[in-house]
């Protein structure tokens, strides 16, 4: 039995929080429900916009701070490092000190981070601030979800969960849409000031309309910090390797191997320490059960597949010379896709058919991959509208059912399993995205090198078509160059650039095709699981 730090309110059975640290399920007046929804949406967007602004403006930040590509890759990496580790201690902190205090302190920390952004003068300071930002942004995601859930009645409370988690994903496409207007106006001052204003507005809203008082229980132990000190740097090491490996190349940087060994060693030590605790933070024995392993595989590979959107479409278009302001239309479509997917998921909510949205999401990803399977150097952002809308719709569609599927299994075991599930869910989503981006980045670079070498070896300069192409390129320089030798050298250089570009195009097509294969396998795996589950119920 939990040790209560204050007397619980006199709730009805259907009002009592499912787990300590979450608000009760109360019915509110209509006006108050609208206010909760607006505040929750505002908080969810603010939390995800912080990371979205860095992702959308990474090349500009690289130039602003004078960073190399590998150095600039640390900016999003350290955010994920802190974000994935935050749930190790934040959930118990919320249970012990109460939801209201936790909410206000978290937002104050977020405001302080935004103020520090205005003082950033170099890359090192920016890294430190991004790390802190990843940590303080973690509680805002659940805070936005709790506010949105309060806007739904008791009967539809789980639909609020769907909407809350879906809205948490809207910040990144929204950041791509509004960043060109903010950054072009006054460099980075406007961008950081805008973020600071959002954080202050969130704090004012939360203070004005507080969440209902929840339970306070005594759960924090000294050994929890030991677990954090082992697992947090372990997760950070894995994030570092995944972000730097494709850039520095896996076999060219020895230090990556040592960091990887250190990361796995710390995680194993942390799990070993937890396994022998009398009251563990993470229930290690439960992680090895068949149902949890199936959940991990499904959750990881769904996020893995969705990473194709953030990698292939954006990087392919950048390779073709598309600038940030030309992405506004594409990310507006992605924003609408996530929004509609989230609303569709909530509208079709059914406890008895949680796997069908997951199956539909996988199918939509597969269709989108086939639409993108024939990329050429003439492709522009509008050519991606249909495929990226489908992927965005799948992104908004799957997250709620996936979370609820795992949570229902968890609560059958007991509320003390919830922390383990939250950490597990966060890890599958963060590492699924990181591993997906890292894998596709590595695969694309490898294939581009293979294709470029193949083109160079098979290119015959005496071929009439090749000769004519070089002659055309040479004609471009003739009005400006009088030396025919230099003219030919420039034409050959331009031909090499075209060869490199076309090898990149073919490599990105390979990325789309391998994503299609993984989508087919996951679709069949999910379909077989649904069929087996249906027949097992019939013959019980």
Coordinates of C-alpha atoms in Angstrom, one line a residue:
X1 CA 0.0 0.0 0.0
X2 CA 1.3 3.5 -0.8
X3 CA 2.3 5.8 2.0
X4 CA 0.1 9.0 1.5
X5 CA 1.8 12.3 2.3
X6 CA -1.6 14.0 2.6
X7 CA -5.2 12.8 3.0
X8 CA -6.8 11.9 -0.4
X9 CA -9.9 13.8 -1.3
X10 CA -13.2 12.0 -1.1
X11 CA -13.4 10.9 -4.7
X12 CA -16.0 8.6 -6.2
X13 CA -14.6 5.3 -7.6
X14 CA -14.8 6.5 -11.2
X15 CA -13.1 9.8 -10.3
X16 CA -10.1 8.4 -8.6
X17 CA -6.8 8.7 -10.5
X18 CA -5.7 5.5 -12.2
X19 CA -2.2 6.0 -10.9
X20 CA -0.7 8.4 -8.4
X21 CA 0.8 11.4 -10.0
X22 CA -2.0 11.9 -12.5
X23 CA -5.1 14.1 -12.0
X24 CA -8.5 12.7 -11.1
X25 CA -11.3 12.1 -13.7
X26 CA -13.7 14.9 -12.7
X27 CA -16.5 16.4 -14.7
X28 CA -16.2 20.1 -15.3
X29 CA -18.5 22.9 -16.6
X30 CA -18.5 23.4 -20.3
X31 CA -16.6 26.7 -20.2
X32 CA -13.9 25.2 -18.0
X33 CA -13.6 22.2 -20.3
X34 CA -12.9 24.5 -23.2
X35 CA -10.3 26.4 -21.2
X36 CA -8.6 23.1 -20.3
X37 CA -8.5 22.1 -23.9
X38 CA -7.0 25.4 -25.1
X39 CA -4.4 25.4 -22.3
X40 CA -3.5 21.8 -23.0
X41 CA -3.1 22.4 -26.7
X42 CA -0.9 25.4 -26.1
X43 CA 1.4 23.5 -23.7
X44 CA 1.7 20.5 -26.1
X45 CA 2.6 22.8 -29.0
X46 CA 5.1 24.8 -26.9
X47 CA 6.9 21.7 -25.7
X48 CA 7.4 20.2 -29.2
X49 CA 8.1 23.6 -30.8
X50 CA 11.3 23.9 -28.8
X51 CA 12.8 20.8 -30.4
X52 CA 11.2 21.6 -33.8
X53 CA 12.9 25.0 -34.1
X54 CA 16.4 23.4 -33.7
X55 CA 15.6 20.6 -36.2
X56 CA 14.2 23.1 -38.7
X57 CA 17.1 25.6 -38.4
X58 CA 20.1 23.3 -37.9
X59 CA 22.0 24.4 -41.0
X60 CA 21.5 28.1 -40.1
X61 CA 22.6 27.4 -36.5
X62 CA 25.7 25.6 -37.8
X63 CA 26.7 28.7 -39.7
X64 CA 25.7 31.1 -36.8
X65 CA 28.0 29.3 -34.3
X66 CA 30.7 28.2 -36.8
X67 CA 30.2 24.5 -36.2
X68 CA 31.2 21.5 -38.4
X69 CA 28.5 19.0 -39.5
X70 CA 29.5 16.6 -36.7
X71 CA 29.4 19.4 -34.1
X72 CA 26.0 20.7 -35.2
X73 CA 24.7 17.1 -35.0
X74 CA 25.2 17.2 -31.2
X75 CA 22.5 19.9 -30.8
X76 CA 19.5 17.6 -31.5
X77 CA 21.4 14.6 -30.0
X78 CA 21.9 16.1 -26.5
X79 CA 18.2 17.1 -26.5
X80 CA 17.2 13.5 -27.0
X81 CA 19.8 12.3 -24.5
X82 CA 18.3 14.4 -21.7
X83 CA 14.7 13.8 -22.8
X84 CA 14.9 10.0 -22.9
X85 CA 16.5 9.9 -19.4
X86 CA 14.1 12.4 -17.8
X87 CA 11.3 9.9 -17.1
X88 CA 13.6 7.9 -14.9
X89 CA 13.0 10.4 -12.1
X90 CA 10.3 12.8 -13.2
X91 CA 7.4 10.4 -12.7
X92 CA 8.2 9.7 -9.1
X93 CA 8.9 13.4 -8.5
X94 CA 5.4 14.1 -9.7
X95 CA 3.9 11.4 -7.4
X96 CA 5.7 12.7 -4.3
X97 CA 5.5 16.5 -4.7
X98 CA 2.1 16.7 -6.3
X99 CA 1.0 17.5 -9.8
X100 CA 0.4 21.2 -9.3
X101 CA 3.8 22.0 -7.8
X102 CA 5.5 19.8 -10.3
X103 CA 3.7 21.6 -13.1
X104 CA 4.7 25.1 -12.0
X105 CA 8.3 24.3 -11.3
X106 CA 8.7 22.5 -14.7
X107 CA 7.4 25.6 -16.5
X108 CA 9.6 27.9 -14.5
X109 CA 12.6 25.7 -15.5
X110 CA 11.4 25.9 -19.1
X111 CA 11.3 29.7 -18.9
X112 CA 14.8 29.9 -17.5
X113 CA 16.1 27.8 -20.3
X114 CA 14.4 30.1 -22.9
X115 CA 16.1 33.1 -21.2
X116 CA 19.4 31.3 -21.4
X117 CA 18.9 30.9 -25.2
X118 CA 18.9 34.7 -25.5
X119 CA 22.4 34.7 -23.9
X120 CA 23.9 32.0 -26.2
X121 CA 27.1 33.2 -27.8
X122 CA 28.9 30.0 -28.9
X123 CA 28.3 26.4 -29.8
X124 CA 29.4 25.0 -26.4
X125 CA 26.9 27.1 -24.5
X126 CA 24.2 26.1 -27.0
X127 CA 24.9 22.4 -26.3
X128 CA 24.5 22.9 -22.6
X129 CA 21.3 24.7 -23.0
X130 CA 19.9 22.2 -25.4
X131 CA 20.6 19.4 -22.9
X132 CA 18.8 21.3 -20.1
X133 CA 16.0 22.1 -22.5
X134 CA 15.5 18.4 -23.3
X135 CA 15.2 17.6 -19.6
X136 CA 12.8 20.4 -18.7
X137 CA 10.6 19.8 -21.8
X138 CA 9.9 16.2 -20.9
X139 CA 7.3 16.9 -18.2
X140 CA 5.5 19.4 -20.5
X141 CA 4.4 16.6 -22.9
X142 CA 2.5 14.8 -20.2
X143 CA 1.2 18.1 -18.8
X144 CA -0.4 19.1 -22.1
X145 CA -2.0 15.6 -22.3
X146 CA -3.4 15.9 -18.7
X147 CA -5.0 19.3 -19.5
X148 CA -6.5 18.0 -22.7
X149 CA -7.9 14.9 -20.9
X150 CA -9.6 17.2 -18.4
X151 CA -11.6 18.8 -21.3
X152 CA -13.3 15.4 -22.0
X153 CA -16.0 13.9 -20.0
X154 CA -15.5 10.7 -18.0
X155 CA -16.9 8.5 -20.7
X156 CA -14.5 10.0 -23.3
X157 CA -11.4 10.5 -21.1
X158 CA -9.3 8.0 -23.1
X159 CA -10.1 9.9 -26.3
X160 CA -8.5 12.9 -24.6
X161 CA -5.4 10.7 -24.2
X162 CA -5.3 10.1 -27.9
X163 CA -5.7 13.8 -28.7
X164 CA -3.1 14.8 -26.1
X165 CA -0.4 12.6 -27.5
X166 CA -1.2 13.4 -31.1
X167 CA -1.0 17.1 -30.4
X168 CA 2.5 16.6 -28.9
X169 CA 3.7 15.8 -32.4
X170 CA 2.4 18.9 -34.1
X171 CA 5.2 21.2 -32.9
X172 CA 7.9 19.9 -35.3
X173 CA 6.0 20.5 -38.6
X174 CA 4.6 23.8 -37.2
X175 CA 8.2 24.9 -36.4
X176 CA 9.2 24.3 -40.1
X177 CA 6.2 26.4 -41.2
X178 CA 6.8 29.5 -39.0
X179 CA 10.6 29.4 -38.7
X180 CA 11.4 31.2 -42.1
X181 CA 9.3 34.1 -41.0
X182 CA 10.8 34.4 -37.6
X183 CA 14.4 33.8 -38.5
X184 CA 14.4 36.1 -41.5
X185 CA 12.9 38.9 -39.5
X186 CA 15.7 39.4 -37.0
X187 CA 18.1 36.4 -37.0
X188 CA 17.9 34.3 -33.8
X189 CA 16.7 37.0 -31.3
X190 CA 13.1 36.8 -32.6
X191 CA 13.1 33.0 -32.6
X192 CA 14.2 32.7 -29.0
X193 CA 12.0 35.6 -27.9
X194 CA 9.1 33.9 -29.4
X195 CA 9.8 30.6 -27.5
X196 CA 10.2 32.6 -24.3
X197 CA 6.9 34.3 -24.9
X198 CA 5.2 30.9 -25.4
X199 CA 6.7 29.6 -22.1
X200 CA 5.5 32.6 -20.1
X201 CA 2.0 32.3 -21.6
X202 CA 2.0 28.6 -20.6
X203 CA 2.9 29.5 -17.0
X204 CA 0.3 32.2 -16.8
X205 CA -2.4 29.8 -18.1
X206 CA -1.4 27.0 -15.7
X207 CA -1.4 29.3 -12.7
X208 CA -4.8 30.7 -13.7
X209 CA -6.4 27.3 -14.2
X210 CA -4.8 24.6 -12.2
X211 CA -5.3 20.8 -12.7
X212 CA -7.4 19.1 -10.0
X213 CA -5.4 18.1 -7.0
X214 CA -4.1 14.5 -7.2
X215 CA -2.5 12.1 -4.8
X216 CA 0.9 12.6 -3.0
X217 CA 2.7 9.4 -2.0
X218 CA 6.1 8.8 -0.6
X219 CA 7.9 6.9 -3.4
X220 CA 11.4 8.4 -3.9
X221 CA 14.3 6.4 -2.6
X222 CA 18.0 7.1 -2.6
X223 CA 18.7 4.1 -4.8
X224 CA 16.5 5.7 -7.5
X225 CA 19.3 8.2 -8.1
X226 CA 21.9 5.5 -8.4
X227 CA 19.7 3.9 -11.1
X228 CA 19.6 7.3 -12.8
X229 CA 23.4 7.8 -12.6
X230 CA 23.9 4.5 -14.3
X231 CA 21.2 4.5 -17.0
X232 CA 21.1 8.2 -18.0
X233 CA 24.8 8.3 -19.2
X234 CA 24.3 4.8 -20.7
X235 CA 21.4 6.1 -22.8
X236 CA 23.4 9.3 -23.6
X237 CA 26.3 7.2 -24.9
X238 CA 24.0 5.3 -27.3
X239 CA 22.4 8.5 -28.5
X240 CA 25.9 9.9 -29.1
X241 CA 27.0 6.9 -31.2
X242 CA 23.8 6.9 -33.3
X243 CA 24.0 10.6 -34.1
X244 CA 27.7 10.7 -34.8
X245 CA 28.2 7.3 -36.5
X246 CA 26.8 8.2 -40.0
X247 CA 28.7 11.5 -40.0
X248 CA 32.1 10.5 -38.8
X249 CA 31.6 7.0 -40.2
X250 CA 31.4 4.0 -38.1
X251 CA 34.8 2.4 -38.8
X252 CA 36.8 5.6 -39.1
X253 CA 36.4 6.9 -35.5
X254 CA 37.7 4.5 -32.8
X255 CA 36.2 6.6 -30.0
X256 CA 32.7 5.6 -31.2
X257 CA 33.4 1.9 -30.2
X258 CA 34.6 2.9 -26.7
X259 CA 31.5 5.1 -26.2
X260 CA 29.2 2.2 -27.4
X261 CA 30.9 -0.2 -25.0
X262 CA 30.6 2.3 -22.2
X263 CA 26.9 2.8 -23.0
X264 CA 26.0 -0.9 -23.0
X265 CA 28.0 -1.5 -19.9
X266 CA 26.3 1.2 -17.9
X267 CA 22.9 0.0 -19.0
X268 CA 23.7 -3.6 -18.1
X269 CA 25.0 -2.4 -14.7
X270 CA 21.8 -0.3 -14.2
X271 CA 19.6 -3.3 -15.0
X272 CA 21.6 -5.6 -12.8
X273 CA 21.3 -3.1 -9.9
X274 CA 17.6 -2.8 -10.5
X275 CA 17.1 -6.5 -10.7
X276 CA 18.5 -7.0 -7.1
X277 CA 16.6 -4.1 -5.5
X278 CA 13.7 -4.9 -3.1
X279 CA 11.6 -2.0 -4.5
X280 CA 13.0 -1.4 -8.0
X281 CA 12.3 1.6 -10.2
X282 CA 12.3 -0.7 -13.3
X283 CA 10.9 -4.2 -13.1
X284 CA 13.5 -6.1 -15.1
X285 CA 11.9 -9.5 -14.9
X286 CA 8.7 -8.1 -16.6
X287 CA 10.7 -6.7 -19.5
X288 CA 11.5 -10.2 -20.6
X289 CA 7.9 -11.5 -20.9
X290 CA 6.6 -12.4 -24.4
X291 CA 3.8 -9.7 -24.4
X292 CA 6.2 -6.9 -23.5
X293 CA 8.8 -8.1 -26.1
X294 CA 6.0 -8.0 -28.8
X295 CA 5.0 -4.5 -27.7
X296 CA 8.7 -3.4 -27.9
X297 CA 9.1 -4.8 -31.4
X298 CA 5.9 -3.2 -32.6
X299 CA 6.5 0.2 -31.0
X300 CA 10.1 0.4 -32.0
X301 CA 9.6 -0.5 -35.7
X302 CA 6.6 1.7 -36.1
X303 CA 8.7 4.7 -35.0
X304 CA 11.6 3.3 -37.1
X305 CA 9.4 3.4 -40.2
X306 CA 8.1 6.9 -39.5
X307 CA 11.7 8.2 -39.3
X308 CA 11.7 7.9 -43.1
X309 CA 9.6 11.1 -43.2
X310 CA 12.1 13.1 -41.2
X311 CA 15.1 11.7 -43.1
X312 CA 14.3 10.9 -46.7
X313 CA 11.9 13.7 -47.8
X314 CA 13.8 16.5 -46.1
X315 CA 17.4 15.4 -46.9
X316 CA 16.5 14.4 -50.5
X317 CA 15.0 17.9 -51.1
X318 CA 18.0 19.6 -49.5
X319 CA 20.3 17.6 -51.8
X320 CA 18.3 18.9 -54.7
X321 CA 18.9 22.5 -53.5
X322 CA 15.6 23.3 -51.7
X323 CA 15.9 26.0 -49.1
X324 CA 14.0 26.3 -45.7
X325 CA 11.3 28.7 -47.1
X326 CA 10.4 26.2 -49.8
X327 CA 9.5 23.6 -47.1
X328 CA 6.6 25.6 -45.8
X329 CA 4.0 24.0 -48.1
X330 CA 5.2 20.5 -47.5
X331 CA 5.2 20.8 -43.7
X332 CA 1.8 22.5 -43.8
X333 CA 0.5 19.3 -45.4
X334 CA 2.3 17.2 -42.7
X335 CA 0.8 19.3 -40.0
X336 CA -2.7 18.8 -41.4
X337 CA -2.0 15.1 -41.8
X338 CA -1.0 14.6 -38.1
X339 CA -3.9 16.7 -36.9
X340 CA -6.5 14.7 -39.0
X341 CA -4.8 11.4 -38.0
X342 CA -5.1 12.2 -34.4
X343 CA -8.8 13.3 -34.6
X344 CA -9.6 10.2 -36.7
X345 CA -7.9 8.0 -34.1
X346 CA -9.9 9.6 -31.3
X347 CA -13.2 9.5 -33.2
X348 CA -12.9 5.8 -34.0
X349 CA -11.6 4.8 -30.5
X350 CA -12.6 1.4 -29.4
X351 CA -11.1 -0.7 -26.5
X352 CA -11.9 -3.9 -28.4
X353 CA -10.0 -2.9 -31.6
X354 CA -6.8 -1.3 -30.5
X355 CA -4.7 -3.2 -33.1
X356 CA -6.6 -2.1 -36.2
X357 CA -5.4 1.5 -36.1
X358 CA -1.8 0.1 -35.8
X359 CA -2.4 -2.1 -38.9
X360 CA -3.9 0.8 -40.8
X361 CA -0.9 3.1 -39.9
X362 CA 1.5 0.5 -41.2
X363 CA -0.5 0.1 -44.4
X364 CA -0.5 3.9 -45.0
X365 CA 3.3 4.0 -44.5
X366 CA 3.6 1.2 -47.1
X367 CA 1.4 3.1 -49.6
X368 CA 3.4 6.2 -49.0
X369 CA 6.7 4.4 -49.7
X370 CA 5.4 3.1 -53.0
X371 CA 4.4 6.6 -54.0
X372 CA 7.9 7.8 -53.3
X373 CA 9.6 4.8 -54.9
X374 CA 10.5 6.6 -58.2
X375 CA 12.4 9.7 -57.1
X376 CA 14.2 11.8 -59.8
X377 CA 16.3 15.0 -59.7
X378 CA 13.2 16.8 -60.9
X379 CA 11.2 16.1 -57.8
X380 CA 10.2 19.1 -55.7
X381 CA 8.3 19.5 -52.4
X382 CA 4.8 19.4 -54.0
X383 CA 5.6 16.0 -55.4
X384 CA 5.8 14.7 -51.8
X385 CA 2.4 16.1 -50.7
X386 CA 0.4 12.9 -51.1
X387 CA 3.0 10.5 -49.6
X388 CA 3.9 12.7 -46.7
X389 CA 0.3 13.4 -45.8
X390 CA -0.3 9.6 -45.6
X391 CA 2.8 9.2 -43.3
X392 CA 1.7 12.1 -41.2
X393 CA -1.8 10.7 -40.9
X394 CA -0.3 7.4 -39.8
X395 CA 1.9 9.3 -37.3
X396 CA -1.2 10.9 -35.6
X397 CA -3.1 7.6 -35.9
X398 CA -0.9 5.1 -34.2
X399 CA 0.5 6.8 -31.1
X400 CA -2.7 6.8 -29.0
X401 CA -3.7 3.1 -29.6
X402 CA -0.1 2.0 -29.1
X403 CA 0.1 3.8 -25.8
X404 CA -3.3 2.5 -24.6
X405 CA -2.5 -1.1 -25.7
X406 CA 0.6 -1.1 -23.5
X407 CA -0.9 0.8 -20.6
X408 CA -3.9 -1.6 -20.4
X409 CA -1.5 -4.6 -20.2
X410 CA 0.5 -2.7 -17.6
X411 CA -2.4 -1.9 -15.3
X412 CA -3.4 -5.5 -15.3
X413 CA -0.1 -6.2 -13.6
X414 CA -0.4 -3.4 -11.1
X415 CA 0.2 0.3 -10.7
X416 CA 3.8 -0.3 -9.6
X417 CA 4.5 -1.4 -13.2
X418 CA 3.5 1.9 -14.7
X419 CA 6.9 3.6 -14.3
X420 CA 8.6 0.7 -16.1
X421 CA 6.1 1.0 -19.0
X422 CA 6.6 4.8 -19.3
X423 CA 10.3 4.5 -19.4
X424 CA 10.0 1.6 -21.9
X425 CA 7.5 3.5 -24.1
X426 CA 9.7 6.6 -24.1
X427 CA 12.8 4.6 -25.0
X428 CA 11.1 2.8 -27.9
X429 CA 9.9 6.0 -29.5
X430 CA 13.2 8.0 -29.0
X431 CA 15.5 5.2 -30.0
X432 CA 13.2 4.0 -32.8
X433 CA 13.5 7.4 -34.3
X434 CA 17.3 7.7 -33.7
X435 CA 18.1 4.2 -34.9
X436 CA 15.9 4.7 -38.0
X437 CA 17.6 8.0 -39.0
X438 CA 21.0 6.6 -38.3
X439 CA 20.4 3.4 -40.3
X440 CA 18.9 5.2 -43.3
X441 CA 21.6 7.9 -43.2
X442 CA 24.3 5.2 -43.2
X443 CA 22.6 3.1 -45.9
X444 CA 22.0 6.1 -48.1
X445 CA 25.7 7.2 -47.9
X446 CA 26.9 3.7 -48.6
X447 CA 24.6 3.3 -51.6
X448 CA 25.5 6.7 -53.0
X449 CA 29.2 5.8 -53.0
X450 CA 28.5 2.5 -54.7
X451 CA 26.4 4.1 -57.4
X452 CA 28.9 6.9 -58.0
X453 CA 31.8 4.4 -58.4
X454 CA 29.6 2.3 -60.7
X455 CA 28.7 5.3 -62.9
X456 CA 32.4 6.5 -63.1
X457 CA 33.6 3.0 -64.1
X458 CA 30.9 2.5 -66.8
X459 CA 31.1 6.0 -68.2
X460 CA 32.7 6.1 -71.6
X461 CA 33.9 9.5 -72.6
X462 CA 34.0 8.5 -76.3
X463 CA 30.2 7.7 -76.2
X464 CA 28.4 10.2 -78.5
X465 CA 25.8 11.0 -75.8
X466 CA 28.5 11.7 -73.2
X467 CA 30.5 13.7 -75.7
X468 CA 27.5 15.8 -76.6
X469 CA 26.7 16.4 -72.9
X470 CA 30.3 17.6 -72.2
X471 CA 30.0 19.8 -75.3
X472 CA 26.8 21.3 -73.9
X473 CA 28.4 22.0 -70.6
X474 CA 31.4 23.5 -72.3
X475 CA 29.2 25.9 -74.2
X476 CA 28.0 27.3 -70.9
X477 CA 31.6 28.5 -70.1
X478 CA 32.7 29.6 -73.5
X479 CA 31.4 33.2 -73.2
X480 CA 33.5 33.6 -70.0
X481 CA 36.6 31.5 -70.6
X482 CA 39.1 31.9 -73.5
X483 CA 41.2 28.9 -72.5
X484 CA 39.8 25.8 -74.2
X485 CA 41.6 23.5 -71.8
X486 CA 40.1 25.2 -68.8
X487 CA 36.8 25.2 -70.5
X488 CA 36.9 21.4 -70.9
X489 CA 38.0 21.0 -67.3
X490 CA 35.0 23.0 -66.1
X491 CA 32.7 21.0 -68.3
X492 CA 34.1 17.7 -66.8
X493 CA 33.7 19.1 -63.3
X494 CA 30.1 19.9 -64.0
X495 CA 29.5 16.4 -65.4
X496 CA 31.0 14.9 -62.2
X497 CA 28.6 17.0 -60.1
X498 CA 25.7 15.6 -62.1
X499 CA 27.0 12.1 -61.6
X500 CA 27.2 12.6 -57.9
X501 CA 23.7 14.1 -57.8
X502 CA 22.2 11.1 -59.7
X503 CA 24.0 8.6 -57.4
X504 CA 22.4 10.4 -54.5
X505 CA 18.9 10.1 -56.1
X506 CA 19.4 6.4 -56.7
X507 CA 20.5 5.9 -53.1
X508 CA 17.4 7.7 -51.7
X509 CA 15.3 5.4 -53.9
X510 CA 17.0 2.4 -52.2
X511 CA 16.1 3.9 -48.8
X512 CA 12.5 4.2 -49.8
X513 CA 12.5 0.6 -51.1
X514 CA 14.0 -0.9 -47.9
X515 CA 11.5 1.0 -45.8
X516 CA 8.8 -0.6 -47.9
X517 CA 10.1 -4.0 -47.2
X518 CA 10.2 -3.4 -43.4
X519 CA 6.6 -1.9 -43.6
X520 CA 5.4 -5.1 -45.4
X521 CA 7.0 -7.3 -42.7
X522 CA 5.5 -5.2 -39.9
X523 CA 2.1 -5.2 -41.6
X524 CA 2.1 -9.0 -41.9
X525 CA 3.3 -9.4 -38.3
X526 CA 0.5 -7.2 -37.0
X527 CA -2.1 -8.9 -39.2
X528 CA -1.1 -12.3 -38.0
X529 CA -1.2 -11.1 -34.3
X530 CA -4.8 -9.8 -34.8
X531 CA -5.9 -13.1 -36.4
X532 CA -4.3 -15.2 -33.6
X533 CA -5.8 -13.0 -31.0
X534 CA -9.3 -13.3 -32.6
X535 CA -9.1 -17.1 -32.8
X536 CA -7.7 -17.5 -29.3
X537 CA -10.8 -15.6 -27.9
X538 CA -13.2 -17.8 -29.9
X539 CA -11.7 -21.1 -28.6
X540 CA -11.3 -20.1 -24.9

